[in-house]
Amino acid sequence: MNVSGTETTNSINQFILMGFPSSPEIQLLFFGLFSVTYTLTLMGNAAIACAVRWDQRLHTPMYIFLGNFSFLEICYVTTTVPNMLANFLSTSKSISFVACFTQFYFFFSFGCDEGFYLCIMAFDRYLAICRPLHYPRIMTKELCTDLVIFGWSCGFILFLTPVVLISQLPYCGPNIINHFMCDPVPLMTLSCSEDTTTQLVYSTFNAIFMTGTFLFILCSYALVILTVLQMPSAASKHKAFSTCASHLAVVILFFGSVMVMYVSPGSGHPEKMQKIVTLFYAVITPFCNPLIYSLRNKEMKAALRKVFGPERFIHEI
C-alpha cells in the first residue's frame, strides 16, 4: 500500500519504483528494447566466459581475469534489469523494503568488484608489458588465484557499511522512489531525518573508492603507454596498444558515468539525469563490453569462432 504522508514511526515496508513513467504503449516498447539488450548482454558476456573456460589457449592470467570480469557483468546486470523489466509490465511497481536493500547491496557490491577487476587487469597489463622478463615469476598461478578471489570478495565486504547505515535510517513516508532501481541517493532523500553522518560516510567511501581505483588504473596505463612508445617494433606497439585500447575503453565507459553520479551525491543531479546516467553504466556499459573486448582482440575472436563456430557443432554431431 502506498504511503503518501509523513508518519511519526518507521512504517515503510515497501517502496514504489517509478521507473520511466509513460503510456502503456511506451512501457511495452521499453520492455521490448531492454529485454533484447539484456539478452544480448547475457549472451555476449557468457560467450566470453565460456570461451575462456573451454579454450586452453586462453588459460592465461589476462584472459582468466577477463572471463571472471565477463561473468561478473552477468551478475551485475541481473541484480537490476529483471526487476526493471517486470515493472514495465506491472501496475503496482512495488518492491519490499528487504528486497530493495538486497538489490542495493548486490548491485553496488558487484559494481565495486568491477572496479577492482579493472584495477587487476590494469596491473596485469603493466606487468606483462613493462616487466616482461619478471612477469612469469610475479604473476604465478597462486597470485592469479588470489587476485580472482580478491576481485570477487572486496565489494561484498566494503559495501556492508554503507548499506547497513542507509538501511537503518528512519523511513516513514512517502515511499515513492523516482528511479528504476533502489539507488542510495533517492533512498537517503526519502528518510524522515537528514543524517549528515551517513551522507558523509557514503560520499567519502565513494570518493575514496572511485578516485583511488581510477588513479591506479590511469597510472598503470600511463606507464604501459610510455613503455610501448619505446618499443622498436611497430608490430609489438600495435599489439600492445590494441590490447590496452580495449581495457581503456571499458574503464572510461564505466568510471566516467559512475564518478559523475556517485562521487558527489549531494550535488543535486536532476532526477531524470540520475536515471539516464545510471542506465548508462548499469545496462549500456555491460552490453558494450563484450563487443569492445571481442572486436579488438584477435585471440578472443579466434576462440569464439572455435568454441561457437559451426565446425564445433558439426564435429559434435
Short mmCIF file of C-alpha atoms in Angstrom, two decimals:
data_model
loop_
_atom_site.label_atom_id
_atom_site.label_comp_id
_atom_site.label_asym_id
_atom_site.label_seq_id
_atom_site.Cartn_x
_atom_site.Cartn_y
_atom_site.Cartn_z
CA MET A 1 0.00 0.00 0.00
CA ASN A 2 1.39 3.39 -0.98
CA VAL A 3 2.35 5.58 1.94
CA SER A 4 1.96 9.18 0.90
CA GLY A 5 2.15 11.12 4.14
CA THR A 6 4.84 11.53 6.75
CA GLU A 7 4.19 9.48 9.89
CA THR A 8 5.90 9.53 13.23
CA THR A 9 7.08 5.90 13.13
CA ASN A 10 9.16 3.89 10.70
CA SER A 11 6.19 2.35 8.89
CA ILE A 12 7.61 1.75 5.40
CA ASN A 13 7.66 -1.93 4.45
CA GLN A 14 7.84 -1.39 0.70
CA PHE A 15 8.84 1.19 -1.89
CA ILE A 16 7.37 2.17 -5.24
CA LEU A 17 9.88 2.31 -8.11
CA MET A 18 8.57 4.88 -10.58
CA GLY A 19 10.95 3.79 -13.33
CA PHE A 20 10.19 5.62 -16.58
CA PRO A 21 6.61 6.98 -16.33
CA SER A 22 4.88 6.87 -19.72
CA SER A 23 1.89 5.43 -21.55
CA PRO A 24 1.32 1.62 -21.58
CA GLU A 25 2.41 1.50 -25.24
CA ILE A 26 5.72 3.20 -24.46
CA GLN A 27 6.18 0.88 -21.45
CA LEU A 28 5.81 -2.11 -23.77
CA LEU A 29 8.32 -0.56 -26.17
CA PHE A 30 10.79 -0.08 -23.30
CA PHE A 31 10.18 -3.67 -22.19
CA GLY A 32 11.00 -5.00 -25.67
CA LEU A 33 14.06 -2.78 -26.08
CA PHE A 34 15.61 -3.59 -22.70
CA SER A 35 14.69 -7.29 -22.99
CA VAL A 36 16.72 -7.51 -26.20
CA THR A 37 19.58 -5.52 -24.66
CA TYR A 38 19.60 -7.73 -21.55
CA THR A 39 19.52 -10.93 -23.60
CA LEU A 40 22.38 -9.78 -25.82
CA THR A 41 24.36 -8.69 -22.74
CA LEU A 42 23.96 -12.15 -21.19
CA MET A 43 24.87 -13.88 -24.45
CA GLY A 44 27.91 -11.70 -25.13
CA ASN A 45 29.41 -11.95 -21.66
CA ALA A 46 28.57 -15.66 -21.37
CA ALA A 47 30.28 -16.28 -24.72
CA ILE A 48 33.49 -14.66 -23.48
CA ALA A 49 33.37 -16.52 -20.15
CA CYS A 50 32.76 -19.85 -21.91
CA ALA A 51 35.49 -19.21 -24.49
CA VAL A 52 37.99 -18.57 -21.70
CA ARG A 53 36.82 -21.69 -19.88
CA TRP A 54 36.90 -24.03 -22.86
CA ASP A 55 39.84 -22.80 -24.96
CA GLN A 56 43.16 -23.90 -23.48
CA ARG A 57 44.99 -21.11 -25.32
CA LEU A 58 43.14 -18.56 -23.19
CA HIS A 59 44.19 -20.09 -19.87
CA THR A 60 46.50 -17.17 -19.13
CA PRO A 61 46.08 -14.54 -16.39
CA MET A 62 44.86 -11.83 -18.79
CA TYR A 63 42.03 -13.97 -20.15
CA ILE A 64 41.23 -15.56 -16.79
CA PHE A 65 40.64 -12.06 -15.41
CA LEU A 66 38.62 -11.17 -18.49
CA GLY A 67 36.48 -14.31 -18.14
CA ASN A 68 35.77 -13.52 -14.49
CA PHE A 69 35.00 -9.91 -15.39
CA SER A 70 32.50 -11.05 -18.02
CA PHE A 71 30.78 -13.39 -15.55
CA LEU A 72 30.75 -10.54 -13.05
CA GLU A 73 28.96 -8.40 -15.66
CA ILE A 74 26.23 -11.05 -15.90
CA CYS A 75 25.71 -10.92 -12.13
CA TYR A 76 25.84 -7.12 -12.19
CA VAL A 77 23.06 -6.57 -14.74
CA THR A 78 20.92 -9.35 -13.28
CA THR A 79 20.59 -7.51 -9.96
CA THR A 80 18.52 -4.73 -11.56
CA VAL A 81 17.35 -5.41 -15.13
CA PRO A 82 14.90 -8.32 -14.48
CA ASN A 83 13.09 -6.24 -11.84
CA MET A 84 13.07 -3.23 -14.18
CA LEU A 85 11.57 -5.40 -16.95
CA ALA A 86 8.90 -6.71 -14.58
CA ASN A 87 7.98 -3.14 -13.58
CA PHE A 88 7.40 -2.20 -17.23
CA LEU A 89 4.53 -4.73 -17.22
CA SER A 90 3.38 -4.06 -13.66
CA THR A 91 0.86 -1.54 -12.39
CA SER A 92 1.99 -1.53 -8.75
CA LYS A 93 5.78 -1.29 -9.35
CA SER A 94 6.35 -2.10 -5.68
CA ILE A 95 9.41 -3.66 -4.08
CA SER A 96 9.65 -4.73 -0.45
CA PHE A 97 11.97 -2.97 1.98
CA VAL A 98 14.20 -6.06 2.29
CA ALA A 99 14.26 -6.70 -1.46
CA CYS A 100 15.11 -3.05 -2.11
CA PHE A 101 18.15 -3.06 0.15
CA THR A 102 19.17 -6.51 -1.07
CA GLN A 103 19.20 -5.16 -4.62
CA PHE A 104 21.08 -2.09 -3.40
CA TYR A 105 23.72 -4.25 -1.69
CA PHE A 106 24.35 -6.70 -4.52
CA PHE A 107 24.28 -4.09 -7.30
CA PHE A 108 26.87 -1.88 -5.65
CA SER A 109 28.94 -4.81 -4.36
CA PHE A 110 29.23 -6.17 -7.90
CA GLY A 111 29.93 -2.62 -9.07
CA CYS A 112 32.81 -2.33 -6.61
CA ASP A 113 34.09 -5.72 -7.74
CA GLU A 114 34.09 -4.45 -11.33
CA GLY A 115 36.25 -1.52 -10.27
CA PHE A 116 38.69 -3.86 -8.54
CA TYR A 117 38.80 -6.19 -11.55
CA LEU A 118 39.62 -3.28 -13.84
CA CYS A 119 42.49 -2.47 -11.46
CA ILE A 120 43.65 -6.08 -11.52
CA MET A 121 43.54 -6.17 -15.31
CA ALA A 122 45.49 -2.90 -15.49
CA PHE A 123 48.10 -4.30 -13.08
CA ASP A 124 48.38 -7.47 -15.17
CA ARG A 125 48.96 -5.44 -18.36
CA TYR A 126 51.53 -3.30 -16.56
CA LEU A 127 53.50 -6.38 -15.51
CA ALA A 128 53.21 -8.05 -18.91
CA ILE A 129 54.34 -5.01 -20.91
CA CYS A 130 56.60 -3.08 -18.51
CA ARG A 131 58.17 -6.07 -16.73
CA PRO A 132 58.00 -8.88 -19.33
CA LEU A 133 61.05 -10.77 -18.05
CA HIS A 134 59.74 -10.80 -14.47
CA TYR A 135 56.10 -11.45 -15.43
CA PRO A 136 56.15 -15.30 -15.16
CA ARG A 137 57.86 -15.12 -11.79
CA ILE A 138 55.49 -12.48 -10.38
CA MET A 139 52.15 -13.47 -11.94
CA THR A 140 52.17 -17.06 -10.69
CA LYS A 141 49.14 -19.34 -10.64
CA GLU A 142 48.82 -18.71 -6.91
CA LEU A 143 48.85 -14.92 -7.30
CA CYS A 144 46.36 -15.15 -10.16
CA THR A 145 44.00 -17.20 -7.97
CA ASP A 146 44.41 -14.78 -5.06
CA LEU A 147 43.61 -11.82 -7.31
CA VAL A 148 40.49 -13.56 -8.65
CA ILE A 149 39.27 -14.16 -5.09
CA PHE A 150 40.21 -10.61 -4.08
CA GLY A 151 38.28 -9.16 -7.01
CA TRP A 152 35.12 -11.10 -6.16
CA SER A 153 35.12 -10.59 -2.39
CA CYS A 154 36.17 -6.99 -1.74
CA GLY A 155 32.96 -5.35 -2.92
CA PHE A 156 30.82 -7.52 -0.66
CA ILE A 157 32.97 -6.68 2.35
CA LEU A 158 33.40 -2.96 1.73
CA PHE A 159 29.78 -2.20 0.86
CA LEU A 160 28.35 -3.71 4.03
CA THR A 161 28.89 -0.49 5.97
CA PRO A 162 27.08 1.93 3.59
CA VAL A 163 24.15 -0.47 3.13
CA VAL A 164 23.71 -1.04 6.87
CA LEU A 165 23.93 2.69 7.64
CA ILE A 166 21.40 3.70 4.98
CA SER A 167 19.01 0.85 5.85
CA GLN A 168 18.97 1.99 9.49
CA LEU A 169 17.68 5.45 8.58
CA PRO A 170 14.04 6.11 9.58
CA TYR A 171 11.60 5.74 6.66
CA CYS A 172 8.06 6.87 7.49
CA GLY A 173 6.79 8.19 4.15
CA PRO A 174 6.50 8.97 1.33
CA ASN A 175 7.76 5.72 -0.21
CA ILE A 176 7.96 6.64 -3.91
CA ILE A 177 11.43 6.34 -5.50
CA ASN A 178 11.67 8.25 -8.77
CA HIS A 179 14.12 5.71 -10.20
CA PHE A 180 14.13 2.25 -11.80
CA MET A 181 16.27 0.74 -9.00
CA CYS A 182 16.95 1.16 -5.30
CA ASP A 183 19.62 3.80 -5.60
CA PRO A 184 21.16 5.18 -2.38
CA VAL A 185 20.75 8.85 -3.34
CA PRO A 186 16.92 8.86 -3.64
CA LEU A 187 16.73 6.44 -0.70
CA MET A 188 18.55 8.88 1.58
CA THR A 189 16.26 11.71 0.44
CA LEU A 190 13.21 9.64 1.50
CA SER A 191 14.45 9.34 5.06
CA CYS A 192 12.39 11.15 7.72
CA SER A 193 15.54 12.74 9.13
CA GLU A 194 18.58 14.12 7.39
CA ASP A 195 21.53 12.11 8.69
CA THR A 196 24.59 14.10 7.70
CA THR A 197 26.92 11.47 9.18
CA THR A 198 25.56 8.73 6.91
CA GLN A 199 25.74 11.02 3.89
CA LEU A 200 29.31 11.96 4.76
CA VAL A 201 30.36 8.34 5.22
CA TYR A 202 28.72 7.35 1.95
CA SER A 203 30.22 10.26 -0.01
CA THR A 204 33.67 9.68 1.49
CA PHE A 205 33.51 5.95 0.72
CA ASN A 206 32.58 6.62 -2.90
CA ALA A 207 35.17 9.35 -3.36
CA ILE A 208 38.00 7.22 -1.98
CA PHE A 209 37.00 4.10 -3.89
CA MET A 210 36.31 5.78 -7.23
CA THR A 211 39.25 8.15 -7.30
CA GLY A 212 41.63 5.55 -5.82
CA THR A 213 40.84 2.82 -8.33
CA PHE A 214 40.63 5.26 -11.24
CA LEU A 215 44.01 6.83 -10.46
CA PHE A 216 45.59 3.39 -10.02
CA ILE A 217 44.32 2.38 -13.48
CA LEU A 218 45.43 5.64 -15.10
CA CYS A 219 48.92 5.37 -13.58
CA SER A 220 49.23 1.75 -14.70
CA TYR A 221 48.26 2.53 -18.28
CA ALA A 222 50.39 5.69 -18.36
CA LEU A 223 53.43 3.54 -17.56
CA VAL A 224 52.27 1.00 -20.15
CA ILE A 225 51.95 3.66 -22.85
CA LEU A 226 55.39 5.08 -22.06
CA THR A 227 56.87 1.59 -22.35
CA VAL A 228 55.03 0.85 -25.60
CA LEU A 229 56.26 4.11 -27.18
CA GLN A 230 59.82 2.97 -26.54
CA MET A 231 59.35 -0.38 -28.30
CA PRO A 232 61.40 -0.62 -31.52
CA SER A 233 58.99 -2.98 -33.30
CA ALA A 234 55.89 -1.49 -34.92
CA ALA A 235 54.10 -4.84 -34.68
CA SER A 236 54.74 -5.02 -30.92
CA LYS A 237 53.47 -1.47 -30.50
CA HIS A 238 50.29 -2.24 -32.42
CA LYS A 239 49.56 -5.41 -30.43
CA ALA A 240 50.15 -3.72 -27.07
CA PHE A 241 48.09 -0.66 -27.98
CA SER A 242 45.27 -2.85 -29.31
CA THR A 243 45.01 -4.74 -26.02
CA CYS A 244 45.26 -1.61 -23.87
CA ALA A 245 42.76 0.29 -26.01
CA SER A 246 40.09 -2.31 -25.21
CA HIS A 247 40.73 -2.05 -21.48
CA LEU A 248 40.85 1.74 -21.51
CA ALA A 249 37.58 1.98 -23.43
CA VAL A 250 35.84 -0.12 -20.77
CA VAL A 251 37.47 1.90 -17.99
CA ILE A 252 36.28 5.19 -19.48
CA LEU A 253 32.75 3.90 -20.04
CA PHE A 254 32.44 2.54 -16.50
CA PHE A 255 34.24 5.14 -14.40
CA GLY A 256 33.13 8.14 -16.47
CA SER A 257 29.45 7.68 -15.71
CA VAL A 258 29.87 6.29 -12.19
CA MET A 259 32.09 9.13 -11.00
CA VAL A 260 29.65 11.73 -12.34
CA MET A 261 26.87 10.08 -10.36
CA TYR A 262 28.32 8.96 -7.04
CA VAL A 263 31.45 10.88 -6.10
CA SER A 264 29.26 13.87 -5.17
CA PRO A 265 25.72 12.59 -4.49
CA GLY A 266 24.83 15.80 -2.71
CA SER A 267 25.41 17.88 -5.84
CA GLY A 268 21.72 17.64 -6.75
CA HIS A 269 21.63 15.95 -10.14
CA PRO A 270 18.14 16.21 -11.67
CA GLU A 271 16.15 13.00 -11.18
CA LYS A 272 15.83 12.43 -14.92
CA MET A 273 19.59 12.82 -15.33
CA GLN A 274 20.19 10.38 -12.44
CA LYS A 275 18.16 7.72 -14.23
CA ILE A 276 19.86 8.28 -17.58
CA VAL A 277 23.38 8.15 -16.11
CA THR A 278 22.52 5.07 -14.02
CA LEU A 279 21.00 3.41 -17.08
CA PHE A 280 24.23 4.02 -18.96
CA TYR A 281 26.57 2.24 -16.53
CA ALA A 282 24.02 -0.34 -15.31
CA VAL A 283 22.75 -1.51 -18.72
CA ILE A 284 24.59 0.04 -21.67
CA THR A 285 28.18 -0.47 -20.46
CA PRO A 286 27.78 -4.23 -19.73
CA PHE A 287 26.16 -4.54 -23.18
CA CYS A 288 29.10 -2.81 -24.91
CA ASN A 289 31.94 -4.56 -23.05
CA PRO A 290 31.77 -7.91 -24.92
CA LEU A 291 31.80 -6.04 -28.23
CA ILE A 292 34.81 -3.97 -27.19
CA TYR A 293 36.83 -6.95 -25.97
CA SER A 294 35.94 -9.34 -28.78
CA LEU A 295 36.19 -6.95 -31.72
CA ARG A 296 39.63 -5.64 -30.78
CA ASN A 297 41.22 -8.92 -29.76
CA LYS A 298 42.32 -11.46 -32.36
CA GLU A 299 42.84 -14.26 -29.82
CA MET A 300 39.36 -13.77 -28.39
CA LYS A 301 37.75 -13.70 -31.85
CA ALA A 302 39.59 -16.91 -32.78
CA ALA A 303 38.50 -18.58 -29.52
CA LEU A 304 34.87 -17.54 -30.04
CA ARG A 305 34.92 -18.98 -33.58
CA LYS A 306 36.47 -22.17 -32.26
CA VAL A 307 34.03 -22.60 -29.39
CA PHE A 308 30.82 -21.38 -31.02
CA GLY A 309 31.58 -21.75 -34.72
CA PRO A 310 29.64 -24.17 -36.96
CA GLU A 311 32.56 -26.57 -37.18
CA ARG A 312 32.33 -27.27 -33.43
CA PHE A 313 28.72 -28.35 -33.66
CA ILE A 314 29.36 -30.35 -36.84
CA HIS A 315 32.20 -32.14 -35.05
CA GLU A 316 29.99 -32.89 -32.04
CA ILE A 317 27.23 -34.30 -34.27
#
